Amino acid sequence: MQMANDYDANRDAKADANPMQTGMQNALNPECKTPKTAHPNSKGKSKGITLSRSFIQKGTKPNLNQPDRYTSLEAGTPSDTSPSVDSLDFLKEERRRQDVAARLRASGIPKVFADCEIVHPEVAAWTRCYGPDAVSGLILVGGCGLHKSADAAAALRRCAQFHSVRFAGQQDILADIRSTFDTYETEDDAMARYCSVGVLVLDDIGKGKLKEWAVEMLYRIINARYERHLPTIVTSNYSGAQLRRKFAAAGDETAADAIVSRLAAMCFPITYKGRDGRLDLLKAGA
């Protein structure tokens, strides 16, 4: 037994003295692998124990019983830098917040309504129930200054959690489509902004004196959204019967009937009553 021990010691001494020979032995015999241990003065290039920067500080001794985090990575064990479930959830939530912020920046919500809160309880109830699979919208009807547009904008901010959104007044939509006559865009390009968006606020429908072309454009937008089950929030100073008369006065009674009929099918009606809040503020400041 003593001779065997002496022989092993001599073999190890020779291997240390001649690393080229050890490497050739390992190549010839894959089962023979000499353990590699990093020297304390090495630069950490060994695949064995690697000393972290804290171990090299003056007066600090390495604790070899506790593996360094770099060694843990080499050994295939989790380290303190592995992404946790909480960190992945945080990144996912942060990405979602960024998506919502981008949708709101592109929504066209007027600054005056950017921070408004919902005042009508039925709009608030609809907003609380709104989810990614919602298909029905709202039609908010009442006089001027009753917070209809502000409620619509506040509801739209909630919808942005799930879908792309856009806020546009009737006159702005018609002007946008009309502007394509003098640009490289086509009429269909402009229409797509209102026909395809996830949720549309169509503000002040029926406002002003409408021509037959305008009624046709409104019909195309409303019909496209009706067929695609895309929620639409409409505000108006006119009831259904009054809207029909406004559209029919443009010369196309069939289109007038079709618009009102589709709005009735796709939107839940909510009526606003009361005094014009803006006029009250004006009187209070007088």
C-alpha positions as protocol buffer text, in pm:
chain_id: "A"
residue {
  index: 1
  type: MET
  ca { x: 0 y: 0 z: 0 }
}
residue {
  index: 2
  type: GLN
  ca { x: 287 y: 236 z: 78 }
}
residue {
  index: 3
  type: MET
  ca { x: 432 y: 179 z: -266 }
}
residue {
  index: 4
  type: ALA
  ca { x: 99 y: 257 z: -433 }
}
residue {
  index: 5
  type: ASN
  ca { x: 75 y: 580 z: -243 }
}
residue {
  index: 6
  type: ASP
  ca { x: 428 y: 676 z: -336 }
}
residue {
  index: 7
  type: TYR
  ca { x: 361 y: 596 z: -697 }
}
residue {
  index: 8
  type: ASP
  ca { x: 47 y: 816 z: -706 }
}
residue {
  index: 9
  type: ALA
  ca { x: 236 y: 1103 z: -547 }
}
residue {
  index: 10
  type: ASN
  ca { x: 513 y: 1072 z: -798 }
}
residue {
  index: 11
  type: ARG
  ca { x: 264 y: 1064 z: -1083 }
}
residue {
  index: 12
  type: ASP
  ca { x: 93 y: 1381 z: -960 }
}
residue {
  index: 13
  type: ALA
  ca { x: 426 y: 1554 z: -923 }
}
residue {
  index: 14
  type: LYS
  ca { x: 519 y: 1466 z: -1278 }
}
residue {
  index: 15
  type: ALA
  ca { x: 182 y: 1585 z: -1407 }
}
residue {
  index: 16
  type: ASP
  ca { x: 227 y: 1919 z: -1233 }
}
residue {
  index: 17
  type: ALA
  ca { x: 575 y: 1949 z: -1368 }
}
residue {
  index: 18
  type: ASN
  ca { x: 471 y: 1867 z: -1725 }
}
residue {
  index: 19
  type: PRO
  ca { x: 118 y: 1995 z: -1807 }
}
residue {
  index: 20
  type: MET
  ca { x: 163 y: 1901 z: -2174 }
}
residue {
  index: 21
  type: GLN
  ca { x: 190 y: 1538 z: -2074 }
}
residue {
  index: 22
  type: THR
  ca { x: -125 y: 1560 z: -1859 }
}
residue {
  index: 23
  type: GLY
  ca { x: -320 y: 1710 z: -2147 }
}
residue {
  index: 24
  type: MET
  ca { x: -215 y: 1427 z: -2381 }
}
residue {
  index: 25
  type: GLN
  ca { x: -316 y: 1170 z: -2123 }
}
residue {
  index: 26
  type: ASN
  ca { x: -662 y: 1325 z: -2094 }
}
residue {
  index: 27
  type: ALA
  ca { x: -700 y: 1330 z: -2470 }
}
residue {
  index: 28
  type: LEU
  ca { x: -615 y: 960 z: -2493 }
}
residue {
  index: 29
  type: ASN
  ca { x: -831 y: 867 z: -2196 }
}
residue {
  index: 30
  type: PRO
  ca { x: -1150 y: 1080 z: -2174 }
}
residue {
  index: 31
  type: GLU
  ca { x: -1237 y: 922 z: -1840 }
}
residue {
  index: 32
  type: CYS
  ca { x: -923 y: 1067 z: -1684 }
}
residue {
  index: 33
  type: LYS
  ca { x: -986 y: 1431 z: -1601 }
}
residue {
  index: 34
  type: THR
  ca { x: -760 y: 1622 z: -1371 }
}
residue {
  index: 35
  type: PRO
  ca { x: -955 y: 1857 z: -1142 }
}
residue {
  index: 36
  type: LYS
  ca { x: -887 y: 2220 z: -1210 }
}
residue {
  index: 37
  type: THR
  ca { x: -848 y: 2457 z: -918 }
}
residue {
  index: 38
  type: ALA
  ca { x: -784 y: 2824 z: -969 }
}
residue {
  index: 39
  type: HIS
  ca { x: -479 y: 2966 z: -803 }
}
residue {
  index: 40
  type: PRO
  ca { x: -555 y: 3262 z: -571 }
}
residue {
  index: 41
  type: ASN
  ca { x: -326 y: 3477 z: -783 }
}
residue {
  index: 42
  type: SER
  ca { x: -497 y: 3384 z: -1111 }
}
residue {
  index: 43
  type: LYS
  ca { x: -714 y: 3627 z: -1304 }
}
residue {
  index: 44
  type: GLY
  ca { x: -1028 y: 3419 z: -1275 }
}
residue {
  index: 45
  type: LYS
  ca { x: -1001 y: 3249 z: -1618 }
}
residue {
  index: 46
  type: SER
  ca { x: -1021 y: 2901 z: -1474 }
}
residue {
  index: 47
  type: LYS
  ca { x: -1348 y: 2714 z: -1482 }
}
residue {
  index: 48
  type: GLY
  ca { x: -1298 y: 2613 z: -1122 }
}
residue {
  index: 49
  type: ILE
  ca { x: -1348 y: 2834 z: -819 }
}
residue {
  index: 50
  type: THR
  ca { x: -1340 y: 3195 z: -931 }
}
residue {
  index: 51
  type: LEU
  ca { x: -1272 y: 3465 z: -675 }
}
residue {
  index: 52
  type: SER
  ca { x: -1509 y: 3757 z: -689 }
}
residue {
  index: 53
  type: ARG
  ca { x: -1388 y: 4115 z: -655 }
}
residue {
  index: 54
  type: SER
  ca { x: -1484 y: 4128 z: -287 }
}
residue {
  index: 55
  type: PHE
  ca { x: -1240 y: 3845 z: -207 }
}
residue {
  index: 56
  type: ILE
  ca { x: -949 y: 4040 z: -347 }
}
residue {
  index: 57
  type: GLN
  ca { x: -1006 y: 4339 z: -121 }
}
residue {
  index: 58
  type: LYS
  ca { x: -740 y: 4398 z: 138 }
}
residue {
  index: 59
  type: GLY
  ca { x: -794 y: 4206 z: 459 }
}
residue {
  index: 60
  type: THR
  ca { x: -1073 y: 3989 z: 315 }
}
residue {
  index: 61
  type: LYS
  ca { x: -1039 y: 3615 z: 301 }
}
residue {
  index: 62
  type: PRO
  ca { x: -1245 y: 3400 z: 65 }
}
residue {
  index: 63
  type: ASN
  ca { x: -1493 y: 3158 z: 214 }
}
residue {
  index: 64
  type: LEU
  ca { x: -1441 y: 2853 z: -2 }
}
residue {
  index: 65
  type: ASN
  ca { x: -1728 y: 2670 z: 165 }
}
residue {
  index: 66
  type: GLN
  ca { x: -1977 y: 2907 z: -3 }
}
residue {
  index: 67
  type: PRO
  ca { x: -1959 y: 2898 z: -384 }
}
residue {
  index: 68
  type: ASP
  ca { x: -1906 y: 3223 z: -565 }
}
residue {
  index: 69
  type: ARG
  ca { x: -2197 y: 3337 z: -786 }
}
residue {
  index: 70
  type: TYR
  ca { x: -1985 y: 3288 z: -1096 }
}
residue {
  index: 71
  type: THR
  ca { x: -1914 y: 2931 z: -990 }
}
residue {
  index: 72
  type: SER
  ca { x: -2289 y: 2880 z: -943 }
}
residue {
  index: 73
  type: LEU
  ca { x: -2351 y: 2983 z: -1299 }
}
residue {
  index: 74
  type: GLU
  ca { x: -2088 y: 2740 z: -1426 }
}
residue {
  index: 75
  type: ALA
  ca { x: -2236 y: 2463 z: -1215 }
}
residue {
  index: 76
  type: GLY
  ca { x: -2579 y: 2524 z: -1363 }
}
residue {
  index: 77
  type: THR
  ca { x: -2740 y: 2627 z: -1034 }
}
residue {
  index: 78
  type: PRO
  ca { x: -2963 y: 2934 z: -993 }
}
residue {
  index: 79
  type: SER
  ca { x: -2780 y: 3251 z: -891 }
}
residue {
  index: 80
  type: ASP
  ca { x: -2891 y: 3579 z: -736 }
}
residue {
  index: 81
  type: THR
  ca { x: -2897 y: 3733 z: -1084 }
}
residue {
  index: 82
  type: SER
  ca { x: -3147 y: 3484 z: -1230 }
}
residue {
  index: 83
  type: PRO
  ca { x: -3474 y: 3657 z: -1329 }
}
residue {
  index: 84
  type: SER
  ca { x: -3746 y: 3584 z: -1075 }
}
residue {
  index: 85
  type: VAL
  ca { x: -4117 y: 3551 z: -1138 }
}
residue {
  index: 86
  type: ASP
  ca { x: -4168 y: 3888 z: -970 }
}
residue {
  index: 87
  type: SER
  ca { x: -3919 y: 4060 z: -1200 }
}
residue {
  index: 88
  type: LEU
  ca { x: -4080 y: 3906 z: -1510 }
}
residue {
  index: 89
  type: ASP
  ca { x: -4423 y: 4020 z: -1389 }
}
residue {
  index: 90
  type: PHE
  ca { x: -4283 y: 4367 z: -1332 }
}
residue {
  index: 91
  type: LEU
  ca { x: -4139 y: 4381 z: -1685 }
}
residue {
  index: 92
  type: LYS
  ca { x: -4466 y: 4258 z: -1831 }
}
residue {
  index: 93
  type: GLU
  ca { x: -4664 y: 4519 z: -1637 }
}
residue {
  index: 94
  type: GLU
  ca { x: -4421 y: 4793 z: -1736 }
}
residue {
  index: 95
  type: ARG
  ca { x: -4455 y: 4697 z: -2102 }
}
residue {
  index: 96
  type: ARG
  ca { x: -4835 y: 4706 z: -2068 }
}
residue {
  index: 97
  type: ARG
  ca { x: -4822 y: 5055 z: -1915 }
}
residue {
  index: 98
  type: GLN
  ca { x: -4604 y: 5174 z: -2200 }
}
residue {
  index: 99
  type: ASP
  ca { x: -4849 y: 5033 z: -2455 }
}
residue {
  index: 100
  type: VAL
  ca { x: -5142 y: 5208 z: -2287 }
}
residue {
  index: 101
  type: ALA
  ca { x: -4950 y: 5537 z: -2272 }
}
residue {
  index: 102
  type: ALA
  ca { x: -4870 y: 5509 z: -2643 }
}
residue {
  index: 103
  type: ARG
  ca { x: -5236 y: 5446 z: -2727 }
}
residue {
  index: 104
  type: LEU
  ca { x: -5344 y: 5750 z: -2529 }
}
residue {
  index: 105
  type: ARG
  ca { x: -5083 y: 5972 z: -2695 }
}
residue {
  index: 106
  type: ALA
  ca { x: -5221 y: 5872 z: -3034 }
}
residue {
  index: 107
  type: SER
  ca { x: -5587 y: 5891 z: -2927 }
}
residue {
  index: 108
  type: GLY
  ca { x: -5655 y: 6256 z: -3005 }
}
residue {
  index: 109
  type: ILE
  ca { x: -5826 y: 6316 z: -2669 }
}
residue {
  index: 110
  type: PRO
  ca { x: -5837 y: 6697 z: -2625 }
}
residue {
  index: 111
  type: LYS
  ca { x: -5621 y: 6830 z: -2343 }
}
residue {
  index: 112
  type: VAL
  ca { x: -5924 y: 6986 z: -2179 }
}
residue {
  index: 113
  type: PHE
  ca { x: -6058 y: 6633 z: -2119 }
}
residue {
  index: 114
  type: ALA
  ca { x: -5726 y: 6465 z: -2039 }
}
residue {
  index: 115
  type: ASP
  ca { x: -5783 y: 6445 z: -1662 }
}
residue {
  index: 116
  type: CYS
  ca { x: -6163 y: 6449 z: -1641 }
}
residue {
  index: 117
  type: GLU
  ca { x: -6345 y: 6202 z: -1422 }
}
residue {
  index: 118
  type: ILE
  ca { x: -6678 y: 6039 z: -1508 }
}
residue {
  index: 119
  type: VAL
  ca { x: -6979 y: 6207 z: -1349 }
}
residue {
  index: 120
  type: HIS
  ca { x: -7273 y: 6010 z: -1490 }
}
residue {
  index: 121
  type: PRO
  ca { x: -7327 y: 5690 z: -1285 }
}
residue {
  index: 122
  type: GLU
  ca { x: -7444 y: 5487 z: -1586 }
}
residue {
  index: 123
  type: VAL
  ca { x: -7129 y: 5574 z: -1780 }
}
residue {
  index: 124
  type: ALA
  ca { x: -6923 y: 5479 z: -1475 }
}
residue {
  index: 125
  type: ALA
  ca { x: -7106 y: 5144 z: -1454 }
}
residue {
  index: 126
  type: TRP
  ca { x: -7044 y: 5072 z: -1823 }
}
residue {
  index: 127
  type: THR
  ca { x: -6677 y: 5159 z: -1782 }
}
residue {
  index: 128
  type: ARG
  ca { x: -6635 y: 4927 z: -1483 }
}
residue {
  index: 129
  type: CYS
  ca { x: -6784 y: 4639 z: -1683 }
}
residue {
  index: 130
  type: TYR
  ca { x: -6582 y: 4710 z: -1996 }
}
residue {
  index: 131
  type: GLY
  ca { x: -6339 y: 4438 z: -2096 }
}
residue {
  index: 132
  type: PRO
  ca { x: -6138 y: 4313 z: -2393 }
}
residue {
  index: 133
  type: ASP
  ca { x: -6439 y: 4127 z: -2538 }
}
residue {
  index: 134
  type: ALA
  ca { x: -6687 y: 4416 z: -2519 }
}
residue {
  index: 135
  type: VAL
  ca { x: -6881 y: 4497 z: -2837 }
}
residue {
  index: 136
  type: SER
  ca { x: -7148 y: 4744 z: -2727 }
}
residue {
  index: 137
  type: GLY
  ca { x: -7090 y: 5116 z: -2698 }
}
residue {
  index: 138
  type: LEU
  ca { x: -7272 y: 5420 z: -2565 }
}
residue {
  index: 139
  type: ILE
  ca { x: -7473 y: 5707 z: -2705 }
}
residue {
  index: 140
  type: LEU
  ca { x: -7475 y: 6003 z: -2468 }
}
residue {
  index: 141
  type: VAL
  ca { x: -7761 y: 6243 z: -2542 }
}
residue {
  index: 142
  type: GLY
  ca { x: -7835 y: 6580 z: -2385 }
}
residue {
  index: 143
  type: GLY
  ca { x: -7791 y: 6955 z: -2405 }
}
residue {
  index: 144
  type: CYS
  ca { x: -7467 y: 7152 z: -2411 }
}
residue {
  index: 145
  type: GLY
  ca { x: -7240 y: 7173 z: -2108 }
}
residue {
  index: 146
  type: LEU
  ca { x: -7359 y: 6855 z: -1936 }
}
residue {
  index: 147
  type: HIS
  ca { x: -7021 y: 6676 z: -1931 }
}
residue {
  index: 148
  type: LYS
  ca { x: -7101 y: 6432 z: -2215 }
}
residue {
  index: 149
  type: SER
  ca { x: -6774 y: 6473 z: -2405 }
}
residue {
  index: 150
  type: ALA
  ca { x: -6571 y: 6469 z: -2083 }
}
residue {
  index: 151
  type: ASP
  ca { x: -6738 y: 6144 z: -1974 }
}
residue {
  index: 152
  type: ALA
  ca { x: -6673 y: 5994 z: -2318 }
}
residue {
  index: 153
  type: ALA
  ca { x: -6303 y: 6087 z: -2297 }
}
residue {
  index: 154
  type: ALA
  ca { x: -6273 y: 5943 z: -1946 }
}
residue {
  index: 155
  type: ALA
  ca { x: -6439 y: 5619 z: -2059 }
}
residue {
  index: 156
  type: LEU
  ca { x: -6204 y: 5606 z: -2357 }
}
residue {
  index: 157
  type: ARG
  ca { x: -5902 y: 5618 z: -2127 }
}
residue {
  index: 158
  type: ARG
  ca { x: -6034 y: 5303 z: -1959 }
}
residue {
  index: 159
  type: CYS
  ca { x: -6082 y: 5135 z: -2298 }
}
residue {
  index: 160
  type: ALA
  ca { x: -5717 y: 5209 z: -2382 }
}
residue {
  index: 161
  type: GLN
  ca { x: -5622 y: 4939 z: -2131 }
}
residue {
  index: 162
  type: PHE
  ca { x: -5739 y: 4684 z: -2388 }
}
residue {
  index: 163
  type: HIS
  ca { x: -5764 y: 4842 z: -2735 }
}
residue {
  index: 164
  type: SER
  ca { x: -5644 y: 5119 z: -2962 }
}
residue {
  index: 165
  type: VAL
  ca { x: -5863 y: 5428 z: -2915 }
}
residue {
  index: 166
  type: ARG
  ca { x: -5948 y: 5750 z: -3094 }
}
residue {
  index: 167
  type: PHE
  ca { x: -6145 y: 6062 z: -2999 }
}
residue {
  index: 168
  type: ALA
  ca { x: -6278 y: 6277 z: -3285 }
}
residue {
  index: 169
  type: GLY
  ca { x: -6562 y: 6519 z: -3338 }
}
residue {
  index: 170
  type: GLN
  ca { x: -6794 y: 6476 z: -3633 }
}
residue {
  index: 171
  type: GLN
  ca { x: -6669 y: 6794 z: -3800 }
}
residue {
  index: 172
  type: ASP
  ca { x: -6306 y: 6690 z: -3748 }
}
residue {
  index: 173
  type: ILE
  ca { x: -6367 y: 6352 z: -3909 }
}
residue {
  index: 174
  type: LEU
  ca { x: -6532 y: 6508 z: -4213 }
}
residue {
  index: 175
  type: ALA
  ca { x: -6251 y: 6765 z: -4243 }
}
residue {
  index: 176
  type: ASP
  ca { x: -5991 y: 6488 z: -4220 }
}
residue {
  index: 177
  type: ILE
  ca { x: -6154 y: 6292 z: -4501 }
}
residue {
  index: 178
  type: ARG
  ca { x: -6199 y: 6605 z: -4710 }
}
residue {
  index: 179
  type: SER
  ca { x: -5832 y: 6696 z: -4671 }
}
residue {
  index: 180
  type: THR
  ca { x: -5730 y: 6387 z: -4866 }
}
residue {
  index: 181
  type: PHE
  ca { x: -5855 y: 6554 z: -5183 }
}
residue {
  index: 182
  type: ASP
  ca { x: -5534 y: 6763 z: -5186 }
}
residue {
  index: 183
  type: THR
  ca { x: -5283 y: 6513 z: -5041 }
}
residue {
  index: 184
  type: TYR
  ca { x: -5122 y: 6184 z: -5130 }
}
residue {
  index: 185
  type: GLU
  ca { x: -5366 y: 6003 z: -4899 }
}
residue {
  index: 186
  type: THR
  ca { x: -5682 y: 5846 z: -5032 }
}
residue {
  index: 187
  type: GLU
  ca { x: -6028 y: 5876 z: -4886 }
}
residue {
  index: 188
  type: ASP
  ca { x: -6008 y: 5513 z: -4777 }
}
residue {
  index: 189
  type: ASP
  ca { x: -5685 y: 5584 z: -4586 }
}
residue {
  index: 190
  type: ALA
  ca { x: -5858 y: 5848 z: -4378 }
}
residue {
  index: 191
  type: MET
  ca { x: -6170 y: 5637 z: -4332 }
}
residue {
  index: 192
  type: ALA
  ca { x: -5961 y: 5350 z: -4196 }
}
residue {
  index: 193
  type: ARG
  ca { x: -5854 y: 5563 z: -3899 }
}
residue {
  index: 194
  type: TYR
  ca { x: -6215 y: 5568 z: -3780 }
}
residue {
  index: 195
  type: CYS
  ca { x: -6348 y: 5238 z: -3917 }
}
residue {
  index: 196
  type: SER
  ca { x: -6076 y: 5013 z: -3776 }
}
residue {
  index: 197
  type: VAL
  ca { x: -5971 y: 5163 z: -3442 }
}
residue {
  index: 198
  type: GLY
  ca { x: -6056 y: 4949 z: -3140 }
}
residue {
  index: 199
  type: VAL
  ca { x: -6284 y: 5205 z: -2972 }
}
residue {
  index: 200
  type: LEU
  ca { x: -6401 y: 5532 z: -3129 }
}
residue {
  index: 201
  type: VAL
  ca { x: -6554 y: 5836 z: -2965 }
}
residue {
  index: 202
  type: LEU
  ca { x: -6765 y: 6012 z: -3228 }
}
residue {
  index: 203
  type: ASP
  ca { x: -6829 y: 6347 z: -3062 }
}
residue {
  index: 204
  type: ASP
  ca { x: -7115 y: 6587 z: -3145 }
}
residue {
  index: 205
  type: ILE
  ca { x: -7281 y: 6378 z: -3414 }
}
residue {
  index: 206
  type: GLY
  ca { x: -7553 y: 6566 z: -3598 }
}
residue {
  index: 207
  type: LYS
  ca { x: -7391 y: 6904 z: -3536 }
}
residue {
  index: 208
  type: GLY
  ca { x: -7424 y: 7175 z: -3802 }
}
residue {
  index: 209
  type: LYS
  ca { x: -7585 y: 7167 z: -4143 }
}
residue {
  index: 210
  type: LEU
  ca { x: -7492 y: 6845 z: -4316 }
}
residue {
  index: 211
  type: LYS
  ca { x: -7465 y: 6772 z: -4685 }
}
residue {
  index: 212
  type: GLU
  ca { x: -7543 y: 6442 z: -4851 }
}
residue {
  index: 213
  type: TRP
  ca { x: -7171 y: 6360 z: -4886 }
}
residue {
  index: 214
  type: ALA
  ca { x: -7120 y: 6407 z: -4511 }
}
residue {
  index: 215
  type: VAL
  ca { x: -7411 y: 6178 z: -4426 }
}
residue {
  index: 216
  type: GLU
  ca { x: -7267 y: 5915 z: -4660 }
}
residue {
  index: 217
  type: MET
  ca { x: -6927 y: 5930 z: -4484 }
}
residue {
  index: 218
  type: LEU
  ca { x: -7087 y: 5899 z: -4142 }
}
residue {
  index: 219
  type: TYR
  ca { x: -7292 y: 5603 z: -4260 }
}
residue {
  index: 220
  type: ARG
  ca { x: -6983 y: 5426 z: -4393 }
}
residue {
  index: 221
  type: ILE
  ca { x: -6799 y: 5469 z: -4064 }
}
residue {
  index: 222
  type: ILE
  ca { x: -7089 y: 5361 z: -3846 }
}
residue {
  index: 223
  type: ASN
  ca { x: -7178 y: 5069 z: -4071 }
}
residue {
  index: 224
  type: ALA
  ca { x: -6818 y: 4943 z: -4078 }
}
residue {
  index: 225
  type: ARG
  ca { x: -6797 y: 4948 z: -3699 }
}
residue {
  index: 226
  type: TYR
  ca { x: -7140 y: 4787 z: -3669 }
}
residue {
  index: 227
  type: GLU
  ca { x: -7037 y: 4499 z: -3895 }
}
residue {
  index: 228
  type: ARG
  ca { x: -6705 y: 4447 z: -3714 }
}
residue {
  index: 229
  type: HIS
  ca { x: -6853 y: 4461 z: -3362 }
}
residue {
  index: 230
  type: LEU
  ca { x: -6625 y: 4751 z: -3267 }
}
residue {
  index: 231
  type: PRO
  ca { x: -6746 y: 4957 z: -2967 }
}
residue {
  index: 232
  type: THR
  ca { x: -6837 y: 5319 z: -3042 }
}
residue {
  index: 233
  type: ILE
  ca { x: -6914 y: 5598 z: -2797 }
}
residue {
  index: 234
  type: VAL
  ca { x: -7131 y: 5869 z: -2952 }
}
residue {
  index: 235
  type: THR
  ca { x: -7225 y: 6205 z: -2805 }
}
residue {
  index: 236
  type: SER
  ca { x: -7503 y: 6424 z: -2943 }
}
residue {
  index: 237
  type: ASN
  ca { x: -7735 y: 6709 z: -2858 }
}
residue {
  index: 238
  type: TYR
  ca { x: -8013 y: 6528 z: -3047 }
}
residue {
  index: 239
  type: SER
  ca { x: -8233 y: 6230 z: -2971 }
}
residue {
  index: 240
  type: GLY
  ca { x: -8275 y: 5947 z: -3222 }
}
residue {
  index: 241
  type: ALA
  ca { x: -8576 y: 6102 z: -3394 }
}
residue {
  index: 242
  type: GLN
  ca { x: -8406 y: 6442 z: -3411 }
}
residue {
  index: 243
  type: LEU
  ca { x: -8092 y: 6288 z: -3557 }
}
residue {
  index: 244
  type: ARG
  ca { x: -8292 y: 6112 z: -3825 }
}
residue {
  index: 245
  type: ARG
  ca { x: -8450 y: 6441 z: -3929 }
}
residue {
  index: 246
  type: LYS
  ca { x: -8109 y: 6609 z: -3942 }
}
residue {
  index: 247
  type: PHE
  ca { x: -7963 y: 6339 z: -4166 }
}
residue {
  index: 248
  type: ALA
  ca { x: -8274 y: 6313 z: -4384 }
}
residue {
  index: 249
  type: ALA
  ca { x: -8263 y: 6688 z: -4445 }
}
residue {
  index: 250
  type: ALA
  ca { x: -7938 y: 6632 z: -4635 }
}
residue {
  index: 251
  type: GLY
  ca { x: -8138 y: 6447 z: -4901 }
}
residue {
  index: 252
  type: ASP
  ca { x: -8092 y: 6076 z: -4826 }
}
residue {
  index: 253
  type: GLU
  ca { x: -8365 y: 5939 z: -4600 }
}
residue {
  index: 254
  type: THR
  ca { x: -8248 y: 5580 z: -4646 }
}
residue {
  index: 255
  type: ALA
  ca { x: -7902 y: 5665 z: -4511 }
}
residue {
  index: 256
  type: ALA
  ca { x: -8063 y: 5859 z: -4226 }
}
residue {
  index: 257
  type: ASP
  ca { x: -8271 y: 5558 z: -4124 }
}
residue {
  index: 258
  type: ALA
  ca { x: -7971 y: 5325 z: -4152 }
}
residue {
  index: 259
  type: ILE
  ca { x: -7749 y: 5543 z: -3932 }
}
residue {
  index: 260
  type: VAL
  ca { x: -8003 y: 5578 z: -3653 }
}
residue {
  index: 261
  type: SER
  ca { x: -8098 y: 5209 z: -3669 }
}
residue {
  index: 262
  type: ARG
  ca { x: -7737 y: 5094 z: -3637 }
}
residue {
  index: 263
  type: LEU
  ca { x: -7662 y: 5334 z: -3353 }
}
residue {
  index: 264
  type: ALA
  ca { x: -7965 y: 5197 z: -3167 }
}
residue {
  index: 265
  type: ALA
  ca { x: -7838 y: 4843 z: -3213 }
}
residue {
  index: 266
  type: MET
  ca { x: -7475 y: 4902 z: -3117 }
}
residue {
  index: 267
  type: CYS
  ca { x: -7497 y: 5169 z: -2843 }
}
residue {
  index: 268
  type: PHE
  ca { x: -7659 y: 5179 z: -2501 }
}
residue {
  index: 269
  type: PRO
  ca { x: -7846 y: 5513 z: -2467 }
}
residue {
  index: 270
  type: ILE
  ca { x: -7778 y: 5742 z: -2170 }
}
residue {
  index: 271
  type: THR
  ca { x: -7960 y: 6071 z: -2124 }
}
residue {
  index: 272
  type: TYR
  ca { x: -7806 y: 6379 z: -1961 }
}
residue {
  index: 273
  type: LYS
  ca { x: -8025 y: 6640 z: -1798 }
}
residue {
  index: 274
  type: GLY
  ca { x: -7959 y: 6961 z: -1611 }
}
residue {
  index: 275
  type: ARG
  ca { x: -7812 y: 7304 z: -1659 }
}
residue {
  index: 276
  type: ASP
  ca { x: -7518 y: 7399 z: -1878 }
}
residue {
  index: 277
  type: GLY
  ca { x: -7226 y: 7381 z: -1636 }
}
residue {
  index: 278
  type: ARG
  ca { x: -7009 y: 7606 z: -1852 }
}
residue {
  index: 279
  type: LEU
  ca { x: -7267 y: 7883 z: -1850 }
}
residue {
  index: 280
  type: ASP
  ca { x: -7295 y: 7851 z: -1472 }
}
residue {
  index: 281
  type: LEU
  ca { x: -6920 y: 7901 z: -1444 }
}
residue {
  index: 282
  type: LEU
  ca { x: -6944 y: 8205 z: -1672 }
}
residue {
  index: 283
  type: LYS
  ca { x: -7217 y: 8357 z: -1460 }
}
residue {
  index: 284
  type: ALA
  ca { x: -7029 y: 8287 z: -1140 }
}
residue {
  index: 285
  type: GLY
  ca { x: -6727 y: 8475 z: -1272 }
}
residue {
  index: 286
  type: ALA
  ca { x: -6930 y: 8774 z: -1392 }
}
